[in-house]
Coordinates of C-alpha atoms in Angstrom, one line a residue:
X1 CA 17.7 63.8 31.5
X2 CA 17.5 60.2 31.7
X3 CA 18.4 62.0 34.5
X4 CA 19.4 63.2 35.2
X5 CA 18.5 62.8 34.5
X6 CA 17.8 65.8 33.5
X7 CA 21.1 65.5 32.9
X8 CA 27.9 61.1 33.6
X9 CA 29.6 58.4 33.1
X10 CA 27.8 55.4 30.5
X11 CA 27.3 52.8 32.8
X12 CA 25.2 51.6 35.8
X13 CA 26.7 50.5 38.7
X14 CA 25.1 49.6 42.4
X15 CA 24.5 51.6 44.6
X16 CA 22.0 49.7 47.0
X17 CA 20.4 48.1 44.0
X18 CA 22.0 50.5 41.5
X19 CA 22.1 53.8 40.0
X20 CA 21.9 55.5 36.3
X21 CA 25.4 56.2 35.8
X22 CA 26.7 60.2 35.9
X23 CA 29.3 62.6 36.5
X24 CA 30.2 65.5 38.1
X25 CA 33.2 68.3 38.4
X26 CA 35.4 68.9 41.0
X27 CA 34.1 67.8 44.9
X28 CA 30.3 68.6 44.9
X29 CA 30.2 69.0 48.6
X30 CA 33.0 71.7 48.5
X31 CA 32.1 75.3 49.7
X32 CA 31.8 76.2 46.2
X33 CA 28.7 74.1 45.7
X34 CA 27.4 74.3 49.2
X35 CA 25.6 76.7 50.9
X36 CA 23.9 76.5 54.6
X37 CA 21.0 78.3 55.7
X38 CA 19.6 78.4 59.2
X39 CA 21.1 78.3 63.2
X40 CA 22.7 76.2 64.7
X41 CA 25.2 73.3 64.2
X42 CA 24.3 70.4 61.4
X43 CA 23.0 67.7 63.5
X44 CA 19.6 65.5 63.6
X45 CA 18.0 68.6 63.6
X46 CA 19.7 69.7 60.6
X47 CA 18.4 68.7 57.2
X48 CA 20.3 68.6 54.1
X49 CA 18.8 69.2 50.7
X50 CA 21.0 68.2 47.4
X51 CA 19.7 68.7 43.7
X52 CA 20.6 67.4 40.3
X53 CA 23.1 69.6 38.0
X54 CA 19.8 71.0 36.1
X55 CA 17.7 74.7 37.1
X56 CA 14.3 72.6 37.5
X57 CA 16.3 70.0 40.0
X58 CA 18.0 73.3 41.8
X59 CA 14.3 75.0 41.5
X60 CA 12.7 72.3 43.3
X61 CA 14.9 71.5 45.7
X62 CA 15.1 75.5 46.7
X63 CA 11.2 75.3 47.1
X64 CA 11.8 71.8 49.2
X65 CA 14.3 73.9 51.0
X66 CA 12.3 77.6 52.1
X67 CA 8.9 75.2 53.1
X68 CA 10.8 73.3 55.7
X69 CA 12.6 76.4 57.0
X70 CA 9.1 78.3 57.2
X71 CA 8.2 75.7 59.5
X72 CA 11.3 75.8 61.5
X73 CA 13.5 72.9 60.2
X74 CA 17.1 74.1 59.6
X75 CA 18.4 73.1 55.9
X76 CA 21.9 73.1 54.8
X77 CA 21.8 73.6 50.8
X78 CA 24.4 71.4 48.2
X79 CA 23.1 71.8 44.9
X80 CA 24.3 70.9 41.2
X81 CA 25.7 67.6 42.6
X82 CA 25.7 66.0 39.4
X83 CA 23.8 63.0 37.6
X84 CA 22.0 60.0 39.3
X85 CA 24.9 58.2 39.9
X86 CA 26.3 61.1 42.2
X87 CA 23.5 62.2 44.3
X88 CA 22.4 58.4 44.9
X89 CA 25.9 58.1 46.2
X90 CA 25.9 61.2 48.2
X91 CA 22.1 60.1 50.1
X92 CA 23.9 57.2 50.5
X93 CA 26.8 58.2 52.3
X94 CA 24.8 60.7 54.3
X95 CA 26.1 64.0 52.6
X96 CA 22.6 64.9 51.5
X97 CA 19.4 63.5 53.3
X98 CA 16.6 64.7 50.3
X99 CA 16.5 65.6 47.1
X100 CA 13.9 66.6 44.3
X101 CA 13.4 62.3 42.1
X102 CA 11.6 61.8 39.1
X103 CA 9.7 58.6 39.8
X104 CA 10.3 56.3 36.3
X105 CA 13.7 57.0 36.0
X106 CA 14.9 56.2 39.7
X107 CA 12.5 53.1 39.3
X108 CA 14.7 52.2 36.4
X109 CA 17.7 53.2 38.2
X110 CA 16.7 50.1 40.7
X111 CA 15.5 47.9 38.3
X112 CA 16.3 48.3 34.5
X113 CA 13.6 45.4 33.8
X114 CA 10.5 46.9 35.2
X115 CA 7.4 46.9 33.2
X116 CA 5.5 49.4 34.9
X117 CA 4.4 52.4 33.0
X118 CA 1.1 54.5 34.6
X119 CA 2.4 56.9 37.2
X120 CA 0.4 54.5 40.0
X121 CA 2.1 51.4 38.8
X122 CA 5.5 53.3 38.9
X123 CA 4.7 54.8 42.0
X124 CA 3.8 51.3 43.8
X125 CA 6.5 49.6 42.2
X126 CA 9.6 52.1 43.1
X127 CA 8.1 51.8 46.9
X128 CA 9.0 48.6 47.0
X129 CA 12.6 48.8 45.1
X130 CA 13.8 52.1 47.3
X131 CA 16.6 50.3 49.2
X132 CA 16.4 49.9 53.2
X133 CA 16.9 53.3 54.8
X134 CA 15.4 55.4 52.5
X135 CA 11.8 56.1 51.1
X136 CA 10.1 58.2 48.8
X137 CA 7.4 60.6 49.6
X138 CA 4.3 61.4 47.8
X139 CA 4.5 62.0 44.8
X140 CA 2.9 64.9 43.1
X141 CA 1.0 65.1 39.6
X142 CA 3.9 67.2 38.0
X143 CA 5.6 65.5 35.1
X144 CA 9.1 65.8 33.4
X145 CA 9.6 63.2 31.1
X146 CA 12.6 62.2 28.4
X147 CA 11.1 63.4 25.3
X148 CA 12.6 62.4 21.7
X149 CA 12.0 65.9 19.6
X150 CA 13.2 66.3 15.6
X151 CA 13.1 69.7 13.7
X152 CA 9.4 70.7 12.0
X153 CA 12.0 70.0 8.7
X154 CA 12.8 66.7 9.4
X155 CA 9.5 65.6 10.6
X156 CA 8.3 66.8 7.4
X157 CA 10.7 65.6 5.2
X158 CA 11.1 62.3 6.6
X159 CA 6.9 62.1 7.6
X160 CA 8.2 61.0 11.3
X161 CA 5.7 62.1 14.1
X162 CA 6.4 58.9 16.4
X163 CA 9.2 56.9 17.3
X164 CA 7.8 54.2 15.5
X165 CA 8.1 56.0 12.2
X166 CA 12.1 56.2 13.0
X167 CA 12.7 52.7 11.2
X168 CA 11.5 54.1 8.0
X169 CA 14.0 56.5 7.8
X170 CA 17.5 54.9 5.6
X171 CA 19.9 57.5 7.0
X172 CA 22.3 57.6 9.6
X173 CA 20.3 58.7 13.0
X174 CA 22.2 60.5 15.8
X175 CA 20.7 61.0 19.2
X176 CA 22.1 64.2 21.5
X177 CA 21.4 63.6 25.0
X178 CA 22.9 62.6 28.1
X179 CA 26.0 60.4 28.1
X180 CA 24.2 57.5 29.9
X181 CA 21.4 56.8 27.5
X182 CA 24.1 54.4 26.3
X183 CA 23.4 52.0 28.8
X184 CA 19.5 53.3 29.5
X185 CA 16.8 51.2 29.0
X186 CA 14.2 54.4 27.4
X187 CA 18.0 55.5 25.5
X188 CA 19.9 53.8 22.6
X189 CA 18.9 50.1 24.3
X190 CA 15.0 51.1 24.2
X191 CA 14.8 52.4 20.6
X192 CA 16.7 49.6 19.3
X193 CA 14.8 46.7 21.4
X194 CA 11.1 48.3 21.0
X195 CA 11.1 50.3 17.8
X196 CA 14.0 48.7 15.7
X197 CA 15.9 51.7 15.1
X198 CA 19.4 52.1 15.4
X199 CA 20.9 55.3 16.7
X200 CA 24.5 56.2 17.2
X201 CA 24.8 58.4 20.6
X202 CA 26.0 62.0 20.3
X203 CA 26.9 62.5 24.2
X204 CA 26.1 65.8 25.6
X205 CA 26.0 66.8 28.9
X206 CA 23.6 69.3 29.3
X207 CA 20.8 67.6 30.1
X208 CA 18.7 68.8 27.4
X209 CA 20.0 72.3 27.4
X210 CA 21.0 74.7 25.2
X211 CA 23.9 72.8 23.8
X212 CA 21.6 69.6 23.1
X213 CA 19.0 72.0 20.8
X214 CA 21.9 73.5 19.6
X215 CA 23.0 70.1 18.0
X216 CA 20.0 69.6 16.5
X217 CA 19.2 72.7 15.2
X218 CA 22.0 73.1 13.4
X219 CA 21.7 69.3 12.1
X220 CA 24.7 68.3 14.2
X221 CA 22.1 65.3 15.1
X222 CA 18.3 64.2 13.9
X223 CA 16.9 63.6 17.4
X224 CA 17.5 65.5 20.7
X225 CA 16.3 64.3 24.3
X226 CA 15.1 67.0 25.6
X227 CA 12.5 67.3 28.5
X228 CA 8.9 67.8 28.0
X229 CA 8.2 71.1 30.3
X230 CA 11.6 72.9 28.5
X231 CA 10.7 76.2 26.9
X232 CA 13.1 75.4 24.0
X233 CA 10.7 72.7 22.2
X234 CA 8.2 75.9 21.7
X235 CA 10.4 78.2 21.1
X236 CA 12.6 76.2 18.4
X237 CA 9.3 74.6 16.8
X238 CA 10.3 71.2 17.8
X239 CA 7.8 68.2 17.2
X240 CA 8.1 65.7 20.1
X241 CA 7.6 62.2 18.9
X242 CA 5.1 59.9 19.9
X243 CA 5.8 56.9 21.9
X244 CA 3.3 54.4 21.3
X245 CA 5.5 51.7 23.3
X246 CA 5.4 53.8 26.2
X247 CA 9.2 53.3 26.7
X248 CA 9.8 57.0 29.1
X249 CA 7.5 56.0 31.8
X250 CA 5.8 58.1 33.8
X251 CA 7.9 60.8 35.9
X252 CA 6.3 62.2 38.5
X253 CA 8.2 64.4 41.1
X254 CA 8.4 63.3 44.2
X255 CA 11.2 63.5 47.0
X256 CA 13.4 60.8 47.7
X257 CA 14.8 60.7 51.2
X258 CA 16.6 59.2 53.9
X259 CA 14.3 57.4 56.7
X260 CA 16.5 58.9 59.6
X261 CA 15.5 62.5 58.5
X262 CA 11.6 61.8 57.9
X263 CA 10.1 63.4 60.7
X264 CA 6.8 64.1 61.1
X265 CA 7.0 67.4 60.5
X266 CA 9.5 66.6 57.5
X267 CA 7.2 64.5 55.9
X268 CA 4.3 67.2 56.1
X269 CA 5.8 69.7 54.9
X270 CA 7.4 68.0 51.5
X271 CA 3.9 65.9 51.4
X272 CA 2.4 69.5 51.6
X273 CA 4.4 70.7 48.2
X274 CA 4.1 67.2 46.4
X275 CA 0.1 68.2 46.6
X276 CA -0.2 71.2 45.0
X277 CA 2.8 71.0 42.5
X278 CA 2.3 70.7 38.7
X279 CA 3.5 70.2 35.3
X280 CA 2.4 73.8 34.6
X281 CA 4.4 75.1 37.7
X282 CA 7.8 73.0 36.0
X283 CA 7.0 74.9 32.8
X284 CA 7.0 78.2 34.7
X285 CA 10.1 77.9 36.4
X286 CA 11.9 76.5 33.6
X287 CA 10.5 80.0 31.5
X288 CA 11.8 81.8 34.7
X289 CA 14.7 80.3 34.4
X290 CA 15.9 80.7 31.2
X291 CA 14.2 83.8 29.8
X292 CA 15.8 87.0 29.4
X293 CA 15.7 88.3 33.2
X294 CA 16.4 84.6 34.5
X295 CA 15.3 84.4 37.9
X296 CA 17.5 83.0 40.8
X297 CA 15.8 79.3 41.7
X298 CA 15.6 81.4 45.1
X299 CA 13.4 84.0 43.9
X300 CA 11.2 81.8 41.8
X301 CA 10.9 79.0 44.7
X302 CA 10.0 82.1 47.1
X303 CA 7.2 83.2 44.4
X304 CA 6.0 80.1 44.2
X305 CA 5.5 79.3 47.7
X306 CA 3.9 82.8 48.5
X307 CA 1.6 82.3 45.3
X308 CA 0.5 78.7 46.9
X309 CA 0.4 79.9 50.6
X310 CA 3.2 77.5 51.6

């Protein structure tokens, strides 16, 4: 969530060129939010797989994780890190080596003045701000994007279907989302600068979750960021807003990873997933993941990769 964004501090700092800001609980490389699978000692052989503190992050990275070990790589797991600003620091640092991105906002998290917007601009671009050391693979033609969703009341009340259409309303606007659209430039900063609408921030750190529709069902807040393959913008008759200044740029998945750990093999295997994954597979483990049986990201990364012959 302005991820993660999807998912934290409200600041950016610099980490290589700099990182979305975030947060996290306790150690995230403690045993409690590690766990190692494979033989042998953790080593260059070894490779170590982080995700974001969201289930699609987690989901991805467990499907990241099982193709490399069908080919023989041993993984070491440590999920739920936190926001950007955590698992940038962690690849840094060498306590993860990969981990599931989403292309616009880690370009943004390098430069907060890009103009690029189409997922090939993006793409280009953020292979030329990833600092030394580290790279990103291909990326793949799933999307999770930011999306700026009101109530089916609201929208009708109001007559707001785009972002745009924000200025006209002459009441006091609060945004739920993620504590660092504060400083983001598709956050508070973006609607202000491209749409003229003033917001005030309801921080909530859920990346879109439950609590975040909660909010704005319950008219806690008007808007709620809340990504674009959740099942709750169906299931709570949400209208997404348009954004005719393209301010969320294109978010492709792709994995970000350090250059010491991109073998060959590596690289084939994670180039191998980026191919085949798309928006409709993120939709269908976010269902999995949240309906009423609520699959393990184990069980639906295994499905996935048996259903795609991975």
């Amino acid at each position: 969530m302005l991820r993660r964004k999807g998912l934290v501090a409200a600041a950016l700092i610099t980490i290589g060129l700099g990182a979305l800001s975030g947060c996290a609980s306790g150690d995230p490389f403690s045993s409690a939010n590690s766990n190692t699978t494979g033989e042998g000692p953790a080593g260059s052989d070894t490779i170590t797989i982080g995700s974001a503190a969201f289930p699609e992050s987690e989901i991805l990275a467990e499907v990241y994780a099982q193709a490399l070990e069908g080919k023989g790589v041993t993984v070491k797991r440590s999920f739920n890190i936190g926001q950007r600003e955590v698992y940038l620091s962690a690849l840094k640092d060498g306590s993860i080596d990969v981990i599931p991105e989403y292309s616009g906002n880690l370009l943004q998290s390098y430069d907060k003045n890009t103009t690029a917007e189409s997922s090939t601009d993006v793409y280009a671009e953020l292979q030329q701000k990833v600092p030394s050391g580290f790279e990103v693979l291909d990326q793949s033609q799933a999307q999770d994007k930011d999306s700026y969703n009101v109530t089916k009341e609201f929208s009708e009340k109001y007559q707001v279907n785009s972002l745009a259409d924000l200025k006209n309303v002459h009441i006091p606007l609060k945004l739920a989302s993620n504590p660092e659209s504060a400083e983001h430039p598709a956050g508070i900063e973006g609607l202000k600068r491209l749409y003229e609408v003033s917001v005030t921030l309801v921080p909530i750190s859920d990346s879109g979750g439950p609590l975040t529709v909660k909010a704005l069902v319950d008219g806690t807040v008007q808007i709620a960021d809340v990504y674009t393959t959740s099942p709750a913008v169906k299931a709570n008759h949400l209208i997404t807003l348009d954004d005719p200044e393209n301010m969320i740029l294109a978010q492709n998945v792709l994995p970000l990873i350090n250059s010491s750990k991109a073998s060959e093999k590596v690289v084939q295997v994670l180039n191998n997933v980026s191919a085949i994954l798309t928006t409709d597979d993120l939709i269908e483990f976010n269902t999995k993941s949240s309906g009423s049986a609520k699959e393990s990201p184990s069980a639906i990364a295994k499905d996935w990769l048996a259903e795609k012959r991975l």
